[in-house]
GROMACS .gro file of C-alpha atoms in nm:
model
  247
    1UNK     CA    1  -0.615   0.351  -3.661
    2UNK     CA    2  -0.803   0.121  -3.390
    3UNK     CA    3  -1.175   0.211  -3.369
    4UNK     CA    4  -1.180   0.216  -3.057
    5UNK     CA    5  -0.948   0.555  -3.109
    6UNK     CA    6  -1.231   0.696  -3.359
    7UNK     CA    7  -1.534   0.572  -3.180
    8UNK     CA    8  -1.420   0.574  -2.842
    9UNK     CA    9  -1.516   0.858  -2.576
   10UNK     CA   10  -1.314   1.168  -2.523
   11UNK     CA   11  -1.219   1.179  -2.177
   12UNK     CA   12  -1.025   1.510  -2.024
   13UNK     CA   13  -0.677   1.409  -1.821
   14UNK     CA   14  -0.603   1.697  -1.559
   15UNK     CA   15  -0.233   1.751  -1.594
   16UNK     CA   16   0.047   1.799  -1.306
   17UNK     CA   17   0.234   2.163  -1.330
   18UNK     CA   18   0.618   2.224  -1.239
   19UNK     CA   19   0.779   2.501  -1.218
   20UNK     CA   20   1.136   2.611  -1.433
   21UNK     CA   21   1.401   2.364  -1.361
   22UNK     CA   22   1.445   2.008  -1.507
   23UNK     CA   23   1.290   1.922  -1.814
   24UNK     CA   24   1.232   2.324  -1.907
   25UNK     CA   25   1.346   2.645  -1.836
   26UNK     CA   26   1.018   2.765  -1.832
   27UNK     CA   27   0.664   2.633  -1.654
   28UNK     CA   28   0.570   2.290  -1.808
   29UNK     CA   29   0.300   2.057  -1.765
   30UNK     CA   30   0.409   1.695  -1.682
   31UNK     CA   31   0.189   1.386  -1.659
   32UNK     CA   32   0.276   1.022  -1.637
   33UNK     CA   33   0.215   0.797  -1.986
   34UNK     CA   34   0.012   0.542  -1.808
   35UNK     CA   35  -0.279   0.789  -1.689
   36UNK     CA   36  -0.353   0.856  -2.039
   37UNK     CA   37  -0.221   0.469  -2.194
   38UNK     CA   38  -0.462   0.272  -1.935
   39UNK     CA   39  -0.784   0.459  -2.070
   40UNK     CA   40  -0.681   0.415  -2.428
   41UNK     CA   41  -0.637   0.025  -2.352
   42UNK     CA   42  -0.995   0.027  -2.239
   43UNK     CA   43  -1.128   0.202  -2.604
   44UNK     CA   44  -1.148   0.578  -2.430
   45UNK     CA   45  -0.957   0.906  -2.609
   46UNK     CA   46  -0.730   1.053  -2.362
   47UNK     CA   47  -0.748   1.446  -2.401
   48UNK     CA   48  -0.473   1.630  -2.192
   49UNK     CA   49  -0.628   1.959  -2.054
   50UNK     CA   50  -0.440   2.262  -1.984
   51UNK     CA   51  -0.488   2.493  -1.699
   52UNK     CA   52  -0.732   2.758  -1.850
   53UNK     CA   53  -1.000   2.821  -1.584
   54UNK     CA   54  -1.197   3.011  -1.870
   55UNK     CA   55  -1.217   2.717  -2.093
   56UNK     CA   56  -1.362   2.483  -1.856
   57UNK     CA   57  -1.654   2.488  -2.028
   58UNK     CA   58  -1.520   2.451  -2.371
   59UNK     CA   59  -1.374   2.133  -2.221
   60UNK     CA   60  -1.678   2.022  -2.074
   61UNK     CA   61  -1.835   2.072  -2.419
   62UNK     CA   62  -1.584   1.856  -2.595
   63UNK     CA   63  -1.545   1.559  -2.329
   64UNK     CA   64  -1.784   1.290  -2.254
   65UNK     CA   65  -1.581   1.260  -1.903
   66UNK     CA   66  -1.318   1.404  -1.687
   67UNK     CA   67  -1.040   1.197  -1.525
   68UNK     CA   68  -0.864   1.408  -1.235
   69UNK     CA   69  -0.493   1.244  -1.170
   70UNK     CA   70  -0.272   1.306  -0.887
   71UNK     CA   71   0.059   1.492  -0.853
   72UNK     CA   72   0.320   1.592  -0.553
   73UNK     CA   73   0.092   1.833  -0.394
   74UNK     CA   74  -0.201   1.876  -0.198
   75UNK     CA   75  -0.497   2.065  -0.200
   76UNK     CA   76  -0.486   2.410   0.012
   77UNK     CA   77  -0.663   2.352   0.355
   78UNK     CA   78  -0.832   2.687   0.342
   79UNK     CA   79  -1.046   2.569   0.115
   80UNK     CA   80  -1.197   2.360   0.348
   81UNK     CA   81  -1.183   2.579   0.607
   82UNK     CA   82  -0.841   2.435   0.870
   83UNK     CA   83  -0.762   2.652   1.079
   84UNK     CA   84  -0.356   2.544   1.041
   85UNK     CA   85  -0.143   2.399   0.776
   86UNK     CA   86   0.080   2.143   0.836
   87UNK     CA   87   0.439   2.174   0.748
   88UNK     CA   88   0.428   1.843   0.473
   89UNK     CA   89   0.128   2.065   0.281
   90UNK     CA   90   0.209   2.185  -0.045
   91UNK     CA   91  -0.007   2.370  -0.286
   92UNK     CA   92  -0.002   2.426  -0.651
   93UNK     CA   93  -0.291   2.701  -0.639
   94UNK     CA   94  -0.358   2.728  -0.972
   95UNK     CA   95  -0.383   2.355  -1.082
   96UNK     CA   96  -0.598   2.339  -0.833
   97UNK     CA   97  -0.847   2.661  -0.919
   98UNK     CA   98  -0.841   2.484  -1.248
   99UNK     CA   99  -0.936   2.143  -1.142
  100UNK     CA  100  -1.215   2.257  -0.904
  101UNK     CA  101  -1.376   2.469  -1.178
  102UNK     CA  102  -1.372   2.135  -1.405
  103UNK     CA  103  -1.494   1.882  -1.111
  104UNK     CA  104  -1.795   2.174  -1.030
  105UNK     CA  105  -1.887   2.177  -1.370
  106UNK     CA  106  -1.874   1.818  -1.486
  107UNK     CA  107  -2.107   1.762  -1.152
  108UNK     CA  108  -2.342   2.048  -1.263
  109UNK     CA  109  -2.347   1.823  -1.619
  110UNK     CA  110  -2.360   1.505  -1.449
  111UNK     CA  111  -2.045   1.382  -1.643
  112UNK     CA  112  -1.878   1.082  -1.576
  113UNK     CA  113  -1.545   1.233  -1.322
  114UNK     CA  114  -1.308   0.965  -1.180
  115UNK     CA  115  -1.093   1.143  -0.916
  116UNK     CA  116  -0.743   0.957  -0.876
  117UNK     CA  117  -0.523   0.955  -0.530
  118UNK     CA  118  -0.494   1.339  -0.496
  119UNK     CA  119  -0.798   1.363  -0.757
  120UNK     CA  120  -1.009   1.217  -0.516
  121UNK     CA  121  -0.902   1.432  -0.267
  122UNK     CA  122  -0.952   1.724  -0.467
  123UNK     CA  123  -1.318   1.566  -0.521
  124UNK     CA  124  -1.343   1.555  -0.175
  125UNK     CA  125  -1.304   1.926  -0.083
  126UNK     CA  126  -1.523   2.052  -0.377
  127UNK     CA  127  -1.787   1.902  -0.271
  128UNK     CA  128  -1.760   1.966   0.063
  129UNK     CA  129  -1.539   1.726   0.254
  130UNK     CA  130  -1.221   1.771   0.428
  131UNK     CA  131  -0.872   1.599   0.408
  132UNK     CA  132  -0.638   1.479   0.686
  133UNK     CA  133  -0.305   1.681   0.600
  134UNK     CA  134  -0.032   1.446   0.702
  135UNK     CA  135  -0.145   1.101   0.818
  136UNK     CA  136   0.116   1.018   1.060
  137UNK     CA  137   0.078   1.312   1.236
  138UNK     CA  138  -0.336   1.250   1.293
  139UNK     CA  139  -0.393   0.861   1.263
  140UNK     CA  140  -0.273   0.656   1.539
  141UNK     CA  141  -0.083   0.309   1.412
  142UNK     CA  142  -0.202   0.406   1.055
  143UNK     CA  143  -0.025   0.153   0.797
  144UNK     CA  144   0.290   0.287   0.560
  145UNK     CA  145   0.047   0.488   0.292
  146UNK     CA  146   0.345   0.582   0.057
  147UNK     CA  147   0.594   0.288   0.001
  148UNK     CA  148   0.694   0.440  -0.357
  149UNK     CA  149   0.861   0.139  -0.451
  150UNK     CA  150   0.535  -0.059  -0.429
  151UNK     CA  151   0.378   0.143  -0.718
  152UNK     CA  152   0.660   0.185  -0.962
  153UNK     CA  153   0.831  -0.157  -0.943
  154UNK     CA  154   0.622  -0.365  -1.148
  155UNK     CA  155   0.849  -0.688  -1.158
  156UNK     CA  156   0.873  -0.688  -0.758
  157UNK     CA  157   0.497  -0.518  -0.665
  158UNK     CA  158   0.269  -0.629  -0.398
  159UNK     CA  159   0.003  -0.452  -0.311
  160UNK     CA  160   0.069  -0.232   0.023
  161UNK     CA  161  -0.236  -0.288   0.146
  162UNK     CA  162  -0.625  -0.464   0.102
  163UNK     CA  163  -0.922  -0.189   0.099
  164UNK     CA  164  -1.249  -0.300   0.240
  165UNK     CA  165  -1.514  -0.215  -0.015
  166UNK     CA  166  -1.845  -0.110   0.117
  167UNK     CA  167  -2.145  -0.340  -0.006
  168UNK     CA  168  -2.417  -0.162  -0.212
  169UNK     CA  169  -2.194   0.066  -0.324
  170UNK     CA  170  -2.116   0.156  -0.714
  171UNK     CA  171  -1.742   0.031  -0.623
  172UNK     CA  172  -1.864  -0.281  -0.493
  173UNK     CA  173  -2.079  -0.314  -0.814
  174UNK     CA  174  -1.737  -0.272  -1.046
  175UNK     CA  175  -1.534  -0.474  -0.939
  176UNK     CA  176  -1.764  -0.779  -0.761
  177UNK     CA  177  -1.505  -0.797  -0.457
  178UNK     CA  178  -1.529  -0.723  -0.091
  179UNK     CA  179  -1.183  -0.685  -0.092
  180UNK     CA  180  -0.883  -0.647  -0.297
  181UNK     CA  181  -0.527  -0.519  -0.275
  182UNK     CA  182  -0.394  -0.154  -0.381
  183UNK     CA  183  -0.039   0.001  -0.456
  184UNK     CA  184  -0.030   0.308  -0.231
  185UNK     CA  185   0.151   0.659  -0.282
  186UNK     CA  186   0.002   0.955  -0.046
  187UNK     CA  187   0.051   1.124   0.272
  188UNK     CA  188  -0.305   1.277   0.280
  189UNK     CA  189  -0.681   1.134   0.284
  190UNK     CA  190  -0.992   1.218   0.294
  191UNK     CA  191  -1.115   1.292   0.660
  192UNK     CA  192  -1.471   1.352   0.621
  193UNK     CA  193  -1.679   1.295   0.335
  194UNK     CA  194  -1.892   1.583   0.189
  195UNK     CA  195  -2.256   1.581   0.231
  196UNK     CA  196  -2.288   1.427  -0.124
  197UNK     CA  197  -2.056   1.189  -0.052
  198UNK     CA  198  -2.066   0.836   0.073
  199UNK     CA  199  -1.746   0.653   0.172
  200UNK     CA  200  -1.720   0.316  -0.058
  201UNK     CA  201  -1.373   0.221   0.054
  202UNK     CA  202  -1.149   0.215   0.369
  203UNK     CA  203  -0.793   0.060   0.439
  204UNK     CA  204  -0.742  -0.225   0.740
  205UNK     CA  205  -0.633   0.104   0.956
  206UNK     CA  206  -0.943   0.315   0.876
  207UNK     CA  207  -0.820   0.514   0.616
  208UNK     CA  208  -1.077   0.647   0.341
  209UNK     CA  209  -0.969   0.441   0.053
  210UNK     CA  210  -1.274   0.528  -0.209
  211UNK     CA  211  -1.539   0.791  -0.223
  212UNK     CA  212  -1.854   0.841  -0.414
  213UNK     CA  213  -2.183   1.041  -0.536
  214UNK     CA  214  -2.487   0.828  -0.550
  215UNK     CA  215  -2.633   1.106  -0.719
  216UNK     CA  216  -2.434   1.099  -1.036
  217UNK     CA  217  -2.435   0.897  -1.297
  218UNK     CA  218  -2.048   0.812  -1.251
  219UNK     CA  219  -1.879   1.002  -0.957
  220UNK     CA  220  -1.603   0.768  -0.795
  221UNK     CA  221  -1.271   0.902  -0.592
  222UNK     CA  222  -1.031   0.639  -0.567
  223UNK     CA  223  -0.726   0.688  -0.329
  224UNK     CA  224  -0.477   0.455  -0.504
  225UNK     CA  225  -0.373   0.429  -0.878
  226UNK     CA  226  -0.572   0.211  -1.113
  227UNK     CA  227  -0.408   0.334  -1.398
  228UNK     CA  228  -0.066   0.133  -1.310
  229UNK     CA  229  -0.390  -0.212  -1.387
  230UNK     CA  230  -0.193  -0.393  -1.116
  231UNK     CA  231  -0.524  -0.611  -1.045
  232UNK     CA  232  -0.879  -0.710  -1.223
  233UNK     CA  233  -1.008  -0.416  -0.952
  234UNK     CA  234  -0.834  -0.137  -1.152
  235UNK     CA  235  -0.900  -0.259  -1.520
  236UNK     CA  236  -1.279  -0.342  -1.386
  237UNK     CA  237  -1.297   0.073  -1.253
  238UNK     CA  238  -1.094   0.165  -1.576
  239UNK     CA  239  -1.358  -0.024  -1.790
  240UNK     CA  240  -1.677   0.089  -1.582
  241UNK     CA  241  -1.539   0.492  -1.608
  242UNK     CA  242  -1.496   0.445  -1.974
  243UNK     CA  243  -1.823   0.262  -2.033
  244UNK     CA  244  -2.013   0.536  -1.846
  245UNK     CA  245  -1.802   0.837  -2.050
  246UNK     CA  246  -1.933   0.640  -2.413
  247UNK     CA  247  -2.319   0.606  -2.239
   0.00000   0.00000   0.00000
């Protein structure tokens, strides 16, 4: 066994839900191999965590960080108070009453969280942000923010776009860039950061790219997928998020 697999920190992987259909008759959980294979590469144990709002804690007691993925949903509106819902919005309510109960209590704890595409979103709202719901229907000339092909092709991938990192900011301190290109795979954002908040990143069209708490020891939202390690950017956040789960 690798030491890096006994020694390494235990970090908690949100899963994705589906309903019957597909790979089960019944509800399964589903989550992609790379989410939990790109923290392994960088020395961290991947823990897969079930939605069991009552064990949050027990979770919280047994991992040194929390790592919230994304899926093909979105986070309800109500919870951040819109007043409509558009008609792309959908909600898997109880991922998500299980995710904000973890992201609330590794905050209280001051654990290490790295929220990924709709993880960040969902880091967003619980601590007090909001989302755009569909960004073609609310940015003007807003770039193509979900070319598929651009994430899960890795022979032909380009990044779809550069993000614009702020300076001073822990993101700017990971990866050393001003800039740097991203794959791209969502149809939401964040709109306004919550009051604990700072924006860190933004795309060319002014799209929140990267969010984070100052406060925290490691608290970074990150709008894109590092785990695919497409550039030195995502391996340098994969590495910093580990390092700060075995600290």
């Amino acid at each position: 066994m690798p030491s890096s697999l006994k020694h390494g920190p235990v970090i908690g992987v949100t899963l994705d839900a589906e309903e019957p259909g597909g790979y089960s008759s019944s509800p399964w959980y589903a989550l992609r191999q790379n989410y939990c294979g790109s923290l392994a590469e960088h020395g961290a144990v991947p823990l897969a965590l079930p939605h069991l709002v009552d064990a949050v804690d027990r979770y919280l007691d047994l991992c040194d960080g929390v790592a919230v993925t994304g899926g093909g949903f979105d986070v309800d509106p109500a919870l951040w108070g819109a007043g409509s819902v558009h008609e792309t919005v959908k909600t898997k309510p109880v991922r998500t009453q299980f995710e904000w109960a973890l992201v609330k209590g590794a905050v209280a704890r001051n654990k290490p969280v790295l929220g990924i595409c709709g993880g960040e979103q969902l880091l967003a709202v619980v601590l007090g942000g909001t989302l755009v719901q569909h960004i073609p229907a609310e940015i003007d000339n807003a770039l193509d923010h979900s070319p598929e092909r651009k994430i899960h092709d890795p022979a032909g991938w380009t990044a779809a776009h550069e993000v614009e990192v702020t300076p001073g900011t822990l993101l700017a301190r990971i990866t050393g860039a001003a800039r740097f290109g991203v794959n791209s795979s969502h149809h939401q954002a964040v709109k306004a950061a919550g009051p604990a908040l700072i924006v860190s990143g933004v795309a060319p069209d002014g799209v929140v790219e990267a969010i984070e708490h100052p406060g925290q020891r490691f608290c970074l939202g990150v709008q894109w997928h590092p785990e695919y390690l497409r550039s030195e950017a995502d391996r340098a956040i994969l590495a910093a998020f580990v390092a700060a789960c075995a600290g």
